[in-house]
Amino acid sequence: MNQITIPLRGGVKLLSQIPWAFDCLRWILEAGYRQHRNLLSQHFRQSPLRVLDCGCGTGIYSSFFPSHSYVGIDISPTYVDRARACFPKHCFRVMDATQLEFPDNAFDAVIVSGVVHHLDTATTQVVLKEISRVLQPKGTLLIWEDVPTRHSLNFVGRIIHRLDVGEYIRPEIDYAKLLSDYFFIESTESFRSGFMDYAAFRARSLA
Ligand SMILES: C[S@@+](CC[C@H](N)C(=O)[O-])C[C@H]1O[C@@H](n2cnc3c(N)ncnc32)[C@H](O)[C@@H]1O
């Protein structure tokens, strides 16, 4: 099996470096991100005044928020270039989430979509600590992450997870444990987006 998955994973890694191709593939696999948009509408009935999209990738959720209230950051200059080209009115910056270049309490809301499953535990802890620093005390963190495929017959989802460049796909409980060191979890939900299974958490700072 590894003889097949290793070259395929290499292919996926290459594809992930071509942002438009990766976007198209994800759009198909995740049914046009309908569920993610539902989640955003459900949790942000009113747009937050200042929102940080941490690990924004190509900025696919930026259009949900007014341009004046949104900042997207990502460590990848290639993704940030694509985000700027697609959403020229929104603000995107190349930045490492382990060292956020924002003052304390700078945001009313932070969204994190599919970032932590790329990060080991130590890095995740630093990122969550940084998010809790820049999020104002009553602010909202909305985070959703890939979890292991829930239905044994979801073969496509299982194959994608084997090929995913995210090395740290965790069960829901593990994400909850990581979050609870820095945040109070207000709600948890499970959802399926196309072939992919997710756990979503709404949380507030412990401070
Ligand atoms: C699966 S993509 C998700 C992108 C976007 N949030 C979305 O849902 O389309 C994971 C993103 O996390 C970014 N990332 C990984 N480590 C990061 C870090 N330390 N700081 C900022 N971004 C990071 C990657 O560059 C990548 O764009």
mmCIF file of C-alpha atoms and ligand atoms in Angstrom:
data_model
loop_
_atom_site.group_PDB
_atom_site.id
_atom_site.type_symbol
_atom_site.label_atom_id
_atom_site.label_comp_id
_atom_site.label_asym_id
_atom_site.label_seq_id
_atom_site.Cartn_x
_atom_site.Cartn_y
_atom_site.Cartn_z
ATOM 1 C CA MET A 1 0.000 0.000 0.000
ATOM 2 C CA ASN A 2 2.796 2.420 0.932
ATOM 3 C CA GLN A 3 4.348 1.863 -2.503
ATOM 4 C CA ILE A 4 1.239 3.482 -3.956
ATOM 5 C CA THR A 5 0.516 6.130 -1.329
ATOM 6 C CA ILE A 6 4.049 7.587 -1.099
ATOM 7 C CA PRO A 7 4.210 8.766 -4.757
ATOM 8 C CA LEU A 8 0.542 9.840 -4.619
ATOM 9 C CA ARG A 9 1.225 11.890 -1.486
ATOM 10 C CA GLY A 10 4.139 13.483 -3.357
ATOM 11 C CA GLY A 11 1.682 14.374 -6.130
ATOM 12 C CA VAL A 12 -0.781 15.916 -3.671
ATOM 13 C CA LYS A 13 2.047 17.891 -2.064
ATOM 14 C CA LEU A 14 3.035 19.215 -5.505
ATOM 15 C CA LEU A 15 -0.597 20.056 -6.271
ATOM 16 C CA SER A 16 -0.912 21.917 -2.983
ATOM 17 C CA GLN A 17 1.844 24.226 -4.235
ATOM 18 C CA ILE A 18 -0.295 25.240 -7.241
ATOM 19 C CA PRO A 19 -3.002 27.208 -5.388
ATOM 20 C CA TRP A 20 -5.591 27.453 -8.181
ATOM 21 C CA ALA A 21 -5.417 23.704 -8.886
ATOM 22 C CA PHE A 22 -5.636 22.874 -5.192
ATOM 23 C CA ASP A 23 -8.621 25.236 -4.822
ATOM 24 C CA CYS A 24 -10.462 23.534 -7.709
ATOM 25 C CA LEU A 25 -9.831 20.064 -6.304
ATOM 26 C CA ARG A 26 -10.957 21.073 -2.809
ATOM 27 C CA TRP A 27 -14.031 22.862 -4.155
ATOM 28 C CA ILE A 28 -15.145 19.604 -5.812
ATOM 29 C CA LEU A 29 -14.287 17.345 -2.847
ATOM 30 C CA GLU A 30 -15.977 19.683 -0.380
ATOM 31 C CA ALA A 31 -19.153 20.337 -2.377
ATOM 32 C CA GLY A 32 -18.478 24.051 -2.874
ATOM 33 C CA TYR A 33 -17.815 24.635 0.862
ATOM 34 C CA ARG A 34 -21.568 24.882 1.490
ATOM 35 C CA GLN A 35 -21.307 23.444 5.009
ATOM 36 C CA HIS A 36 -18.496 25.772 6.013
ATOM 37 C CA ARG A 37 -20.510 28.761 4.871
ATOM 38 C CA ASN A 38 -23.529 27.488 6.817
ATOM 39 C CA LEU A 39 -21.324 27.241 9.878
ATOM 40 C CA LEU A 40 -20.119 30.817 9.438
ATOM 41 C CA SER A 41 -23.695 32.111 8.974
ATOM 42 C CA GLN A 42 -24.876 30.205 12.023
ATOM 43 C CA HIS A 43 -22.128 31.559 14.312
ATOM 44 C CA PHE A 44 -21.737 35.062 12.907
ATOM 45 C CA ARG A 45 -25.273 36.336 12.404
ATOM 46 C CA GLN A 46 -23.735 39.798 12.711
ATOM 47 C CA SER A 47 -20.301 40.275 11.250
ATOM 48 C CA PRO A 48 -17.627 40.820 13.930
ATOM 49 C CA LEU A 49 -15.986 44.249 13.805
ATOM 50 C CA ARG A 50 -12.471 42.830 13.514
ATOM 51 C CA VAL A 51 -11.913 39.260 12.378
ATOM 52 C CA LEU A 52 -8.675 37.361 11.891
ATOM 53 C CA ASP A 53 -8.615 34.383 9.512
ATOM 54 C CA CYS A 54 -5.596 32.537 10.882
ATOM 55 C CA GLY A 55 -3.975 30.300 8.222
ATOM 56 C CA CYS A 56 -6.328 31.719 5.580
ATOM 57 C CA GLY A 57 -4.773 29.847 2.638
ATOM 58 C CA THR A 58 -6.193 31.342 -0.568
ATOM 59 C CA GLY A 59 -8.776 33.341 1.390
ATOM 60 C CA ILE A 60 -11.858 31.357 0.377
ATOM 61 C CA TYR A 61 -13.839 32.550 3.419
ATOM 62 C CA SER A 62 -12.853 36.214 3.201
ATOM 63 C CA SER A 63 -15.868 37.141 1.053
ATOM 64 C CA PHE A 64 -18.128 36.140 3.944
ATOM 65 C CA PHE A 65 -16.888 39.200 5.877
ATOM 66 C CA PRO A 66 -16.878 42.897 4.904
ATOM 67 C CA SER A 67 -13.434 43.798 3.608
ATOM 68 C CA HIS A 68 -12.903 46.541 6.230
ATOM 69 C CA SER A 69 -13.269 44.085 9.132
ATOM 70 C CA TYR A 70 -11.214 41.175 7.796
ATOM 71 C CA VAL A 71 -7.505 40.268 7.935
ATOM 72 C CA GLY A 72 -6.240 36.944 6.614
ATOM 73 C CA ILE A 73 -2.767 35.692 7.461
ATOM 74 C CA ASP A 74 -0.892 32.708 6.105
ATOM 75 C CA ILE A 75 2.691 31.496 6.249
ATOM 76 C CA SER A 76 2.692 30.716 2.522
ATOM 77 C CA PRO A 77 3.468 33.681 0.229
ATOM 78 C CA THR A 78 2.089 31.705 -2.747
ATOM 79 C CA TYR A 79 -1.313 31.297 -1.072
ATOM 80 C CA VAL A 80 -1.352 34.912 0.057
ATOM 81 C CA ASP A 81 -0.605 36.068 -3.521
ATOM 82 C CA ARG A 82 -3.533 33.999 -4.795
ATOM 83 C CA ALA A 83 -5.816 35.355 -2.021
ATOM 84 C CA ARG A 84 -4.875 38.941 -2.922
ATOM 85 C CA ALA A 85 -5.535 38.284 -6.615
ATOM 86 C CA CYS A 86 -8.944 36.688 -5.937
ATOM 87 C CA PHE A 87 -10.136 39.101 -3.239
ATOM 88 C CA PRO A 88 -8.365 42.403 -3.940
ATOM 89 C CA LYS A 89 -10.458 44.444 -1.467
ATOM 90 C CA HIS A 90 -9.585 42.223 1.498
ATOM 91 C CA CYS A 91 -6.375 42.406 3.508
ATOM 92 C CA PHE A 92 -3.973 39.446 3.486
ATOM 93 C CA ARG A 93 -0.557 39.259 5.085
ATOM 94 C CA VAL A 94 2.226 36.697 5.058
ATOM 95 C CA MET A 95 2.686 35.834 8.708
ATOM 96 C CA ASP A 96 3.537 32.902 10.946
ATOM 97 C CA ALA A 97 0.678 32.084 13.318
ATOM 98 C CA THR A 98 3.219 31.205 16.009
ATOM 99 C CA GLN A 99 4.267 34.894 16.055
ATOM 100 C CA LEU A 100 1.230 37.001 15.272
ATOM 101 C CA GLU A 101 2.253 40.579 14.520
ATOM 102 C CA PHE A 102 -0.812 42.112 16.193
ATOM 103 C CA PRO A 103 -1.264 43.752 19.593
ATOM 104 C CA ASP A 104 -3.154 42.038 22.441
ATOM 105 C CA ASN A 105 -6.979 42.031 22.106
ATOM 106 C CA ALA A 106 -6.791 43.175 18.468
ATOM 107 C CA PHE A 107 -9.706 41.021 17.234
ATOM 108 C CA ASP A 108 -13.333 40.330 18.135
ATOM 109 C CA ALA A 109 -13.285 36.982 16.361
ATOM 110 C CA VAL A 110 -10.728 34.540 14.996
ATOM 111 C CA ILE A 111 -11.487 31.777 12.530
ATOM 112 C CA VAL A 112 -9.211 28.801 11.969
ATOM 113 C CA SER A 113 -10.127 26.466 9.150
ATOM 114 C CA GLY A 114 -8.167 23.282 8.650
ATOM 115 C CA VAL A 115 -4.819 24.543 9.952
ATOM 116 C CA VAL A 116 -4.169 22.651 13.199
ATOM 117 C CA HIS A 117 -4.247 19.252 11.500
ATOM 118 C CA HIS A 118 -1.025 20.382 9.805
ATOM 119 C CA LEU A 119 0.664 21.229 13.099
ATOM 120 C CA ASP A 120 2.300 19.096 15.768
ATOM 121 C CA THR A 121 1.139 19.484 19.360
ATOM 122 C CA ALA A 122 3.890 21.873 20.469
ATOM 123 C CA THR A 123 3.321 24.211 17.497
ATOM 124 C CA THR A 124 -0.458 24.039 17.970
ATOM 125 C CA GLN A 125 -0.053 25.110 21.597
ATOM 126 C CA VAL A 126 2.013 28.148 20.580
ATOM 127 C CA VAL A 127 -0.537 29.081 17.892
ATOM 128 C CA LEU A 128 -3.488 28.754 20.295
ATOM 129 C CA LYS A 129 -1.666 30.857 22.886
ATOM 130 C CA GLU A 130 -1.044 33.541 20.269
ATOM 131 C CA ILE A 131 -4.701 33.460 19.192
ATOM 132 C CA SER A 132 -5.856 33.815 22.805
ATOM 133 C CA ARG A 133 -3.534 36.837 23.150
ATOM 134 C CA VAL A 134 -4.861 38.690 20.076
ATOM 135 C CA LEU A 135 -8.520 37.772 20.724
ATOM 136 C CA GLN A 136 -10.312 40.192 23.040
ATOM 137 C CA PRO A 137 -11.632 38.533 26.236
ATOM 138 C CA LYS A 138 -15.251 38.259 25.076
ATOM 139 C CA GLY A 139 -14.241 37.424 21.527
ATOM 140 C CA THR A 140 -15.137 34.250 19.652
ATOM 141 C CA LEU A 141 -12.833 31.615 18.247
ATOM 142 C CA LEU A 142 -14.463 29.445 15.588
ATOM 143 C CA ILE A 143 -12.268 26.552 14.544
ATOM 144 C CA TRP A 144 -12.977 23.545 12.390
ATOM 145 C CA GLU A 145 -10.558 20.729 11.692
ATOM 146 C CA ASP A 146 -10.459 17.457 9.797
ATOM 147 C CA VAL A 147 -11.233 14.370 11.877
ATOM 148 C CA PRO A 148 -10.762 10.722 10.866
ATOM 149 C CA THR A 149 -13.434 9.625 8.398
ATOM 150 C CA ARG A 150 -16.571 8.744 10.378
ATOM 151 C CA HIS A 151 -18.297 6.361 7.969
ATOM 152 C CA SER A 152 -16.431 3.179 7.044
ATOM 153 C CA LEU A 153 -17.955 3.287 3.531
ATOM 154 C CA ASN A 154 -16.659 6.788 2.842
ATOM 155 C CA PHE A 155 -13.756 5.416 0.782
ATOM 156 C CA VAL A 156 -13.042 8.707 -0.968
ATOM 157 C CA GLY A 157 -12.713 10.503 2.379
ATOM 158 C CA ARG A 158 -10.406 7.785 3.677
ATOM 159 C CA ILE A 159 -8.181 7.909 0.603
ATOM 160 C CA ILE A 160 -7.975 11.701 0.789
ATOM 161 C CA HIS A 161 -6.945 11.543 4.420
ATOM 162 C CA ARG A 162 -4.205 9.056 3.572
ATOM 163 C CA LEU A 163 -2.963 11.464 0.921
ATOM 164 C CA ASP A 164 -3.554 14.663 2.922
ATOM 165 C CA VAL A 165 -0.397 16.617 3.608
ATOM 166 C CA GLY A 166 -1.885 17.298 7.061
ATOM 167 C CA GLU A 167 0.009 14.816 9.224
ATOM 168 C CA TYR A 168 -1.944 15.459 12.420
ATOM 169 C CA ILE A 169 -5.577 14.630 11.735
ATOM 170 C CA ARG A 170 -6.896 14.054 15.260
ATOM 171 C CA PRO A 171 -10.096 12.716 16.797
ATOM 172 C CA GLU A 172 -12.455 15.441 18.015
ATOM 173 C CA ILE A 173 -11.562 14.824 21.675
ATOM 174 C CA ASP A 174 -7.870 15.572 21.026
ATOM 175 C CA TYR A 175 -8.648 18.939 19.443
ATOM 176 C CA ALA A 176 -10.916 19.684 22.419
ATOM 177 C CA LYS A 177 -8.100 18.878 24.868
ATOM 178 C CA LEU A 178 -5.674 21.150 23.016
ATOM 179 C CA LEU A 179 -8.189 23.987 22.921
ATOM 180 C CA SER A 180 -9.212 23.708 26.546
ATOM 181 C CA ASP A 181 -5.758 24.799 27.780
ATOM 182 C CA TYR A 182 -6.426 28.288 26.375
ATOM 183 C CA PHE A 183 -10.162 28.513 25.719
ATOM 184 C CA PHE A 184 -13.531 27.741 27.193
ATOM 185 C CA ILE A 185 -15.372 25.595 24.632
ATOM 186 C CA GLU A 186 -18.967 26.816 24.265
ATOM 187 C CA SER A 187 -20.128 24.340 21.657
ATOM 188 C CA THR A 188 -18.895 21.488 19.525
ATOM 189 C CA GLU A 189 -20.425 20.122 16.370
ATOM 190 C CA SER A 190 -19.660 17.510 13.776
ATOM 191 C CA PHE A 191 -20.313 17.985 10.108
ATOM 192 C CA ARG A 192 -19.502 16.515 6.729
ATOM 193 C CA SER A 193 -18.364 18.739 3.874
ATOM 194 C CA GLY A 194 -18.529 16.731 0.657
ATOM 195 C CA PHE A 195 -16.375 13.697 1.426
ATOM 196 C CA MET A 196 -14.598 15.247 4.392
ATOM 197 C CA ASP A 197 -15.548 14.943 8.070
ATOM 198 C CA TYR A 198 -14.963 17.830 10.445
ATOM 199 C CA ALA A 199 -15.264 18.815 14.089
ATOM 200 C CA ALA A 200 -16.085 22.463 14.762
ATOM 201 C CA PHE A 201 -15.613 24.281 18.054
ATOM 202 C CA ARG A 202 -16.860 27.654 19.192
ATOM 203 C CA ALA A 203 -14.765 28.937 22.079
ATOM 204 C CA ARG A 204 -13.980 31.974 24.208
ATOM 205 C CA SER A 205 -10.760 32.999 25.929
ATOM 206 C CA LEU A 206 -10.277 31.712 29.464
ATOM 207 C CA ALA A 207 -9.032 35.144 30.530
HETATM 208 C C1 LIG B 1 -5.519 23.154 4.559
HETATM 209 S S1 LIG B 1 -4.909 24.800 4.426
HETATM 210 C C2 LIG B 1 -6.388 25.666 4.938
HETATM 211 C C3 LIG B 1 -6.433 27.035 4.350
HETATM 212 C C4 LIG B 1 -7.726 27.811 4.640
HETATM 213 N N1 LIG B 1 -7.876 28.069 6.045
HETATM 214 C C5 LIG B 1 -8.918 27.067 4.076
HETATM 215 O O1 LIG B 1 -9.705 26.510 4.834
HETATM 216 O O2 LIG B 1 -9.047 27.060 2.839
HETATM 217 C C6 LIG B 1 -3.815 25.043 5.824
HETATM 218 C C7 LIG B 1 -3.146 26.422 5.774
HETATM 219 O O3 LIG B 1 -2.428 26.622 6.994
HETATM 220 C C8 LIG B 1 -1.299 27.403 6.662
HETATM 221 N N2 LIG B 1 -0.316 27.319 7.756
HETATM 222 C C9 LIG B 1 0.329 26.223 8.211
HETATM 223 N N3 LIG B 1 1.169 26.551 9.226
HETATM 224 C C10 LIG B 1 1.019 27.894 9.428
HETATM 225 C C11 LIG B 1 1.599 28.839 10.321
HETATM 226 N N4 LIG B 1 2.523 28.467 11.240
HETATM 227 N N5 LIG B 1 1.228 30.122 10.243
HETATM 228 C C12 LIG B 1 0.305 30.519 9.333
HETATM 229 N N6 LIG B 1 -0.280 29.685 8.447
HETATM 230 C C13 LIG B 1 0.071 28.383 8.488
HETATM 231 C C14 LIG B 1 -0.819 26.761 5.358
HETATM 232 O O4 LIG B 1 0.059 27.601 4.640
HETATM 233 C C15 LIG B 1 -2.149 26.547 4.653
HETATM 234 O O5 LIG B 1 -2.529 27.633 3.853
#
